[in-house]
């Protein structure tokens, strides 16, 4: 399935929704504009708010290949762009020597041809697929790399070409759709941001989080999802080391279903907090009286509202 780019903000919203992603208008607008202007979309936000998922859903919805570059400390050009298949080259040399074809120049030409090139994500992203359309390139968690890599990336993002000394310059016929994410463990250089359409992905409000749960955990009882969402929203207002993301809300709902719960009670909350909070200090803080107090507020709020 190959679909064309969305033709309006509403179409972008609907495209994401059909891919089971519940976006708000501001995110859909950012996506629509980034696609329209042919700019990379830079998504920054806390872990678990749905940044990576946007790249995945976009590739699925558009029927484009997804090429993912997962960033990490020490990521280098050999892992991000290309490297030579050293062991295959060695074998080739041995075979050539053994069969008496030891013409040095010919061997060199042969072993530095595409056959021995291992293409990594950034090089793959410059090639179109069988349909002739460029892929979606997801550069995930850019904040985990270092500044030299950022500088290199900036170069790739400006001309979508890579030079391999032994082969020549590889240039994309059509630039890929680029999604960059950052969990903001450090600031990304302005030069990269300037090239992109920037969007801060926030935690969803209660209404949107409820919709997300309906899509992601459709079998959950209505009352339970409402309580879960309100509880998590209250929790995000507390002073915590790490607030629960959407991923945690989904996990918690699934966990509660496994426990056959249709209604939250203090004991269940206390015993399952580890699904929501991942730091012992946070769990210790919330467990007990604070959890009970939040639960009271949640239940009072829901019965007042309905
Ligand atoms: N708006 C949303 N609609 C649907 N699912 C979402 C949404 N936001 C987050 N999720 C879900 O939450 C989980 C975490 O999202 P992810 O994209 O991995 O977060 P991040 O990359 O920001 O850390 C995924 O399972 C994703 O499906
Ligand atoms: Mg992510």
Short mmCIF file of C-alpha atoms and ligand atoms in Angstrom, two decimals:
data_model
loop_
_atom_site.label_atom_id
_atom_site.label_comp_id
_atom_site.label_asym_id
_atom_site.label_seq_id
_atom_site.Cartn_x
_atom_site.Cartn_y
_atom_site.Cartn_z
CA UNK A 1 0.00 0.00 0.00
CA UNK A 2 1.47 3.31 -1.01
CA UNK A 3 -0.38 6.39 0.06
CA UNK A 4 0.24 9.97 -0.84
CA UNK A 5 1.16 12.55 1.78
CA UNK A 6 -1.76 14.03 3.73
CA UNK A 7 -3.25 17.05 2.01
CA UNK A 8 -4.37 18.91 5.13
CA UNK A 9 -3.97 19.03 8.92
CA UNK A 10 -7.22 17.06 9.25
CA UNK A 11 -5.94 14.44 6.83
CA UNK A 12 -2.73 14.11 8.87
CA UNK A 13 -4.79 13.70 12.05
CA UNK A 14 -6.90 11.04 10.41
CA UNK A 15 -3.90 9.22 8.98
CA UNK A 16 -2.34 8.93 12.44
CA UNK A 17 -5.67 7.88 13.91
CA UNK A 18 -6.03 5.11 11.33
CA UNK A 19 -2.61 3.92 12.45
CA UNK A 20 -3.90 3.77 16.03
CA UNK A 21 -2.09 6.93 17.04
CA UNK A 22 -4.14 9.53 18.86
CA UNK A 23 -2.64 12.93 18.10
CA UNK A 24 -3.85 16.40 18.97
CA UNK A 25 -4.18 19.22 16.46
CA UNK A 26 -0.83 20.81 17.22
CA UNK A 27 1.09 17.59 16.55
CA UNK A 28 -0.88 16.92 13.37
CA UNK A 29 -0.14 20.45 12.20
CA UNK A 30 3.59 19.98 12.85
CA UNK A 31 3.58 16.70 10.96
CA UNK A 32 1.57 18.09 8.08
CA UNK A 33 3.88 21.09 7.71
CA UNK A 34 7.08 19.06 8.03
CA UNK A 35 5.87 16.74 5.25
CA UNK A 36 4.64 19.62 3.13
CA UNK A 37 7.85 21.64 3.48
CA UNK A 38 10.07 18.58 3.16
CA UNK A 39 11.75 19.29 6.48
CA UNK A 40 12.80 16.73 9.10
CA UNK A 41 10.42 16.64 12.07
CA UNK A 42 12.29 17.02 15.34
CA UNK A 43 10.29 15.53 18.22
CA UNK A 44 11.49 16.25 21.72
CA UNK A 45 9.87 15.12 24.95
CA UNK A 46 10.05 12.90 28.00
CA UNK A 47 10.45 9.15 27.56
CA UNK A 48 7.24 7.27 26.81
CA UNK A 49 5.15 10.12 25.37
CA UNK A 50 4.86 8.56 21.91
CA UNK A 51 7.71 10.02 19.83
CA UNK A 52 9.14 6.84 18.32
CA UNK A 53 5.65 5.57 17.60
CA UNK A 54 5.01 8.52 15.27
CA UNK A 55 7.84 7.40 12.99
CA UNK A 56 6.57 3.84 12.95
CA UNK A 57 2.96 4.81 12.28
CA UNK A 58 4.00 7.23 9.55
CA UNK A 59 5.94 4.56 7.67
CA UNK A 60 3.06 2.11 7.97
CA UNK A 61 0.41 4.62 6.93
CA UNK A 62 2.39 5.83 3.93
CA UNK A 63 3.46 2.32 2.97
CA UNK A 64 7.10 3.37 3.04
CA UNK A 65 10.06 1.41 4.30
CA UNK A 66 11.04 2.31 7.87
CA UNK A 67 14.74 2.81 8.38
CA UNK A 68 15.63 3.26 11.99
CA UNK A 69 18.89 4.58 13.29
CA UNK A 70 18.92 3.91 17.02
CA UNK A 71 21.45 6.32 18.50
CA UNK A 72 23.77 5.48 21.38
CA UNK A 73 26.91 6.80 22.95
CA UNK A 74 29.85 6.16 20.67
CA UNK A 75 27.74 5.70 17.51
CA UNK A 76 30.15 6.20 14.63
CA UNK A 77 30.07 6.46 10.85
CA UNK A 78 30.84 2.74 10.44
CA UNK A 79 27.64 1.82 12.28
CA UNK A 80 25.51 4.67 10.97
CA UNK A 81 26.50 4.97 7.30
CA UNK A 82 28.62 2.15 5.89
CA UNK A 83 31.59 -0.09 6.45
CA UNK A 84 33.53 -2.52 4.33
CA UNK A 85 32.92 -6.20 4.82
CA UNK A 86 36.46 -6.92 5.89
CA UNK A 87 36.22 -10.69 6.29
CA UNK A 88 34.55 -11.13 2.88
CA UNK A 89 37.25 -8.97 1.33
CA UNK A 90 39.92 -11.19 2.90
CA UNK A 91 38.28 -14.32 1.54
CA UNK A 92 38.06 -12.76 -1.91
CA UNK A 93 41.76 -11.89 -1.85
CA UNK A 94 42.68 -15.41 -0.77
CA UNK A 95 40.59 -16.97 -3.52
CA UNK A 96 42.07 -14.67 -6.12
CA UNK A 97 45.59 -15.49 -4.96
CA UNK A 98 44.95 -19.22 -4.83
CA UNK A 99 43.57 -19.26 -8.35
CA UNK A 100 46.56 -17.31 -9.61
CA UNK A 101 44.60 -14.17 -10.40
CA UNK A 102 46.79 -12.06 -8.20
CA UNK A 103 46.52 -8.90 -10.31
CA UNK A 104 46.76 -6.35 -7.55
CA UNK A 105 44.86 -3.55 -9.22
CA UNK A 106 41.99 -5.78 -10.28
CA UNK A 107 41.65 -7.23 -6.79
CA UNK A 108 41.61 -3.79 -5.24
CA UNK A 109 38.95 -2.60 -7.64
CA UNK A 110 36.91 -5.69 -6.93
CA UNK A 111 37.04 -5.67 -3.14
CA UNK A 112 36.07 -2.00 -2.95
CA UNK A 113 32.93 -2.46 -5.01
CA UNK A 114 29.34 -2.38 -3.78
CA UNK A 115 29.39 -6.15 -3.31
CA UNK A 116 31.56 -5.72 -0.23
CA UNK A 117 29.85 -2.65 1.13
CA UNK A 118 27.73 -3.04 4.26
CA UNK A 119 25.08 -0.36 4.09
CA UNK A 120 24.01 1.07 7.42
CA UNK A 121 20.79 3.07 8.00
CA UNK A 122 21.91 6.49 6.76
CA UNK A 123 23.13 5.05 3.46
CA UNK A 124 20.05 2.83 3.10
CA UNK A 125 17.90 5.91 3.60
CA UNK A 126 19.31 7.49 0.44
CA UNK A 127 17.91 4.67 -1.69
CA UNK A 128 14.32 4.45 -2.79
CA UNK A 129 12.38 1.19 -2.65
CA UNK A 130 10.75 -0.76 -5.51
CA UNK A 131 7.84 1.68 -5.59
CA UNK A 132 10.23 4.53 -6.32
CA UNK A 133 9.33 6.31 -3.09
CA UNK A 134 11.89 7.33 -0.49
CA UNK A 135 11.70 5.70 2.95
CA UNK A 136 10.91 7.10 6.39
CA UNK A 137 14.17 7.60 8.26
CA UNK A 138 13.72 7.50 12.03
CA UNK A 139 16.75 8.85 13.87
CA UNK A 140 15.82 7.77 17.35
CA UNK A 141 17.13 9.27 20.61
CA UNK A 142 19.68 11.59 19.03
CA UNK A 143 20.53 12.96 22.49
CA UNK A 144 22.40 9.73 23.19
CA UNK A 145 25.11 10.45 20.61
CA UNK A 146 27.87 13.04 20.83
CA UNK A 147 28.46 16.38 19.11
CA UNK A 148 30.81 15.16 16.37
CA UNK A 149 28.13 12.76 15.24
CA UNK A 150 25.58 15.57 15.27
CA UNK A 151 27.85 17.66 13.05
CA UNK A 152 28.17 14.77 10.64
CA UNK A 153 24.40 14.24 10.66
CA UNK A 154 23.87 17.90 9.87
CA UNK A 155 25.92 17.42 6.72
CA UNK A 156 23.87 14.40 5.65
CA UNK A 157 20.62 16.23 6.36
CA UNK A 158 21.61 19.23 4.30
CA UNK A 159 22.34 17.48 0.98
CA UNK A 160 21.21 13.90 1.52
CA UNK A 161 24.42 12.63 0.08
CA UNK A 162 27.32 10.60 1.35
CA UNK A 163 30.76 10.30 -0.16
CA UNK A 164 32.48 6.93 -0.10
CA UNK A 165 36.09 7.57 -1.22
CA UNK A 166 36.48 4.24 -3.02
CA UNK A 167 33.16 4.42 -4.83
CA UNK A 168 32.04 8.01 -5.13
CA UNK A 169 29.13 10.10 -3.97
CA UNK A 170 25.77 8.53 -3.27
CA UNK A 171 22.91 11.00 -3.47
CA UNK A 172 19.22 10.45 -2.81
CA UNK A 173 17.03 11.03 -5.87
CA UNK A 174 14.26 12.04 -3.50
CA UNK A 175 15.11 12.89 0.10
CA UNK A 176 13.67 10.54 2.74
CA UNK A 177 11.03 11.63 5.24
CA UNK A 178 13.04 12.24 8.40
CA UNK A 179 11.82 11.97 11.99
CA UNK A 180 14.33 12.77 14.72
CA UNK A 181 13.55 12.13 18.37
CA UNK A 182 15.27 13.25 21.54
CA UNK A 183 14.50 12.48 25.18
CA UNK A 184 16.33 15.69 26.02
CA UNK A 185 18.94 14.20 28.30
CA UNK A 186 21.05 16.99 26.78
CA UNK A 187 20.39 19.86 24.39
CA UNK A 188 20.73 19.13 20.69
CA UNK A 189 22.74 21.69 18.77
CA UNK A 190 20.78 24.64 17.36
CA UNK A 191 22.10 24.00 13.86
CA UNK A 192 20.25 20.68 13.70
CA UNK A 193 17.09 22.12 15.17
CA UNK A 194 17.15 25.01 12.71
CA UNK A 195 17.08 22.60 9.82
CA UNK A 196 14.03 20.83 11.26
CA UNK A 197 10.46 21.52 12.17
CA UNK A 198 10.61 21.40 15.97
CA UNK A 199 7.82 20.02 18.13
CA UNK A 200 7.68 19.38 21.86
CA UNK A 201 5.65 16.21 22.57
CA UNK A 202 3.91 16.68 25.89
CA UNK A 203 2.06 14.23 28.09
CA UNK A 204 -1.51 13.94 26.80
CA UNK A 205 -4.37 15.55 28.70
CA UNK A 206 -6.94 13.26 30.33
CA UNK A 207 -9.27 13.27 27.36
CA UNK A 208 -6.58 12.24 24.89
CA UNK A 209 -5.05 9.68 27.25
CA UNK A 210 -8.47 8.07 27.61
CA UNK A 211 -8.75 7.87 23.84
CA UNK A 212 -5.28 6.31 23.64
CA UNK A 213 -6.33 3.63 26.12
CA UNK A 214 -9.49 2.91 24.14
CA UNK A 215 -7.35 2.31 21.07
CA UNK A 216 -4.52 0.41 22.74
CA UNK A 217 -6.41 -1.59 25.36
CA UNK A 218 -9.91 -1.87 23.86
CA UNK A 219 -10.96 -4.68 26.20
CA UNK A 220 -10.40 -2.68 29.40
CA UNK A 221 -13.57 -1.86 31.38
CA UNK A 222 -14.61 1.76 30.87
CA UNK A 223 -14.68 2.62 34.57
CA UNK A 224 -11.21 1.20 35.10
CA UNK A 225 -9.65 3.13 32.21
CA UNK A 226 -11.21 6.32 33.49
CA UNK A 227 -9.76 5.74 36.97
CA UNK A 228 -6.36 4.78 35.55
CA UNK A 229 -6.17 7.94 33.44
CA UNK A 230 -7.24 10.21 36.29
CA UNK A 231 -4.81 8.52 38.67
CA UNK A 232 -1.90 8.92 36.26
CA UNK A 233 -2.85 12.54 35.55
CA UNK A 234 -2.87 13.28 39.29
CA UNK A 235 0.44 11.50 39.68
CA UNK A 236 2.03 13.70 37.01
CA UNK A 237 1.26 16.73 39.15
CA UNK A 238 3.24 15.31 42.04
CA UNK A 239 6.88 15.93 42.63
CA UNK A 240 8.42 12.79 41.20
CA UNK A 241 11.84 11.94 39.88
CA UNK A 242 10.30 10.36 36.76
CA UNK A 243 6.69 10.82 35.82
CA UNK A 244 4.85 7.92 34.19
CA UNK A 245 4.61 8.12 30.39
CA UNK A 246 1.81 6.91 28.12
CA UNK A 247 3.64 3.59 27.80
CA UNK A 248 3.30 3.13 31.57
CA UNK A 249 -0.41 4.03 31.51
CA UNK A 250 -0.96 1.33 28.89
CA UNK A 251 1.14 -1.20 30.81
CA UNK A 252 -0.67 -0.49 34.04
CA UNK A 253 -4.08 -0.96 32.43
CA UNK A 254 -2.96 -4.28 30.97
CA UNK A 255 -1.60 -5.33 34.36
CA UNK A 256 -4.87 -4.46 36.11
CA UNK A 257 -6.80 -6.51 33.55
CA UNK A 258 -4.51 -9.45 34.31
CA UNK A 259 -5.45 -9.01 37.96
CA UNK A 260 -9.15 -9.09 36.96
CA UNK A 261 -9.74 -5.60 38.35
CA UNK A 262 -12.69 -3.52 37.27
CA UNK A 263 -12.28 -0.90 39.96
CA UNK A 264 -9.14 0.57 41.57
CA UNK A 265 -8.60 -0.02 45.27
CA UNK A 266 -5.70 1.12 47.50
CA UNK A 267 -4.22 -2.33 47.91
CA UNK A 268 -4.12 -3.02 44.18
CA UNK A 269 -2.59 0.38 43.52
CA UNK A 270 0.13 -0.18 46.12
CA UNK A 271 1.04 -3.61 44.87
CA UNK A 272 1.16 -2.65 41.18
CA UNK A 273 2.89 0.76 41.41
CA UNK A 274 6.08 -0.76 39.96
CA UNK A 275 4.40 -0.81 36.56
CA UNK A 276 3.91 2.96 36.70
CA UNK A 277 6.96 4.20 38.57
CA UNK A 278 10.46 3.00 37.93
CA UNK A 279 12.38 4.59 40.77
CA UNK A 280 12.27 3.17 44.25
CA UNK A 281 12.25 6.68 45.77
CA UNK A 282 9.13 7.55 43.75
CA UNK A 283 7.40 4.30 44.70
CA UNK A 284 8.21 4.75 48.37
CA UNK A 285 6.86 8.30 48.27
CA UNK A 286 3.57 7.42 46.64
CA UNK A 287 2.88 4.05 48.25
CA UNK A 288 0.46 4.15 51.19
CA UNK A 289 -1.18 7.38 52.26
CA UNK A 290 -0.37 9.42 49.16
CA UNK A 291 -1.76 6.72 46.85
CA UNK A 292 -4.90 6.47 48.99
CA UNK A 293 -5.34 10.24 48.89
CA UNK A 294 -4.93 10.39 45.10
CA UNK A 295 -7.41 7.53 44.72
CA UNK A 296 -9.98 9.39 46.87
CA UNK A 297 -9.55 12.50 44.73
CA UNK A 298 -9.86 10.45 41.55
CA UNK A 299 -13.06 8.74 42.66
CA UNK A 300 -14.60 11.95 43.99
CA UNK A 301 -13.73 13.73 40.75
CA UNK A 302 -15.20 11.01 38.55
CA UNK A 303 -18.46 10.74 40.47
CA UNK A 304 -18.82 14.55 40.52
CA UNK A 305 -18.19 14.68 36.78
CA UNK A 306 -20.53 11.89 35.74
N1 LIG B 1 -0.74 9.40 21.16
C1 LIG B 1 -0.60 8.07 21.22
N2 LIG B 1 -1.47 7.25 20.60
C2 LIG B 1 -1.32 5.92 20.66
N3 LIG B 1 -0.35 5.29 21.34
C3 LIG B 1 0.55 6.05 21.99
C4 LIG B 1 0.48 7.47 21.96
N4 LIG B 1 1.49 7.98 22.69
C5 LIG B 1 2.17 6.92 23.15
N5 LIG B 1 1.62 5.75 22.74
C6 LIG B 1 2.10 4.40 23.07
O1 LIG B 1 2.98 4.53 24.16
C7 LIG B 1 4.12 3.67 23.99
C8 LIG B 1 5.40 4.47 24.11
O2 LIG B 1 5.56 5.29 23.00
P1 LIG B 1 6.98 5.60 22.38
O3 LIG B 1 6.73 6.15 21.02
O4 LIG B 1 7.86 4.42 22.47
O5 LIG B 1 7.50 6.74 23.35
P2 LIG B 1 8.83 7.61 23.26
O6 LIG B 1 9.50 7.30 21.97
O7 LIG B 1 8.38 9.03 23.35
O8 LIG B 1 9.65 7.22 24.44
C9 LIG B 1 3.94 2.97 22.67
O9 LIG B 1 3.46 1.67 22.93
C10 LIG B 1 2.90 3.79 21.95
O10 LIG B 1 2.13 2.95 21.17
MG1 LIG B 2 11.41 6.44 21.79
#
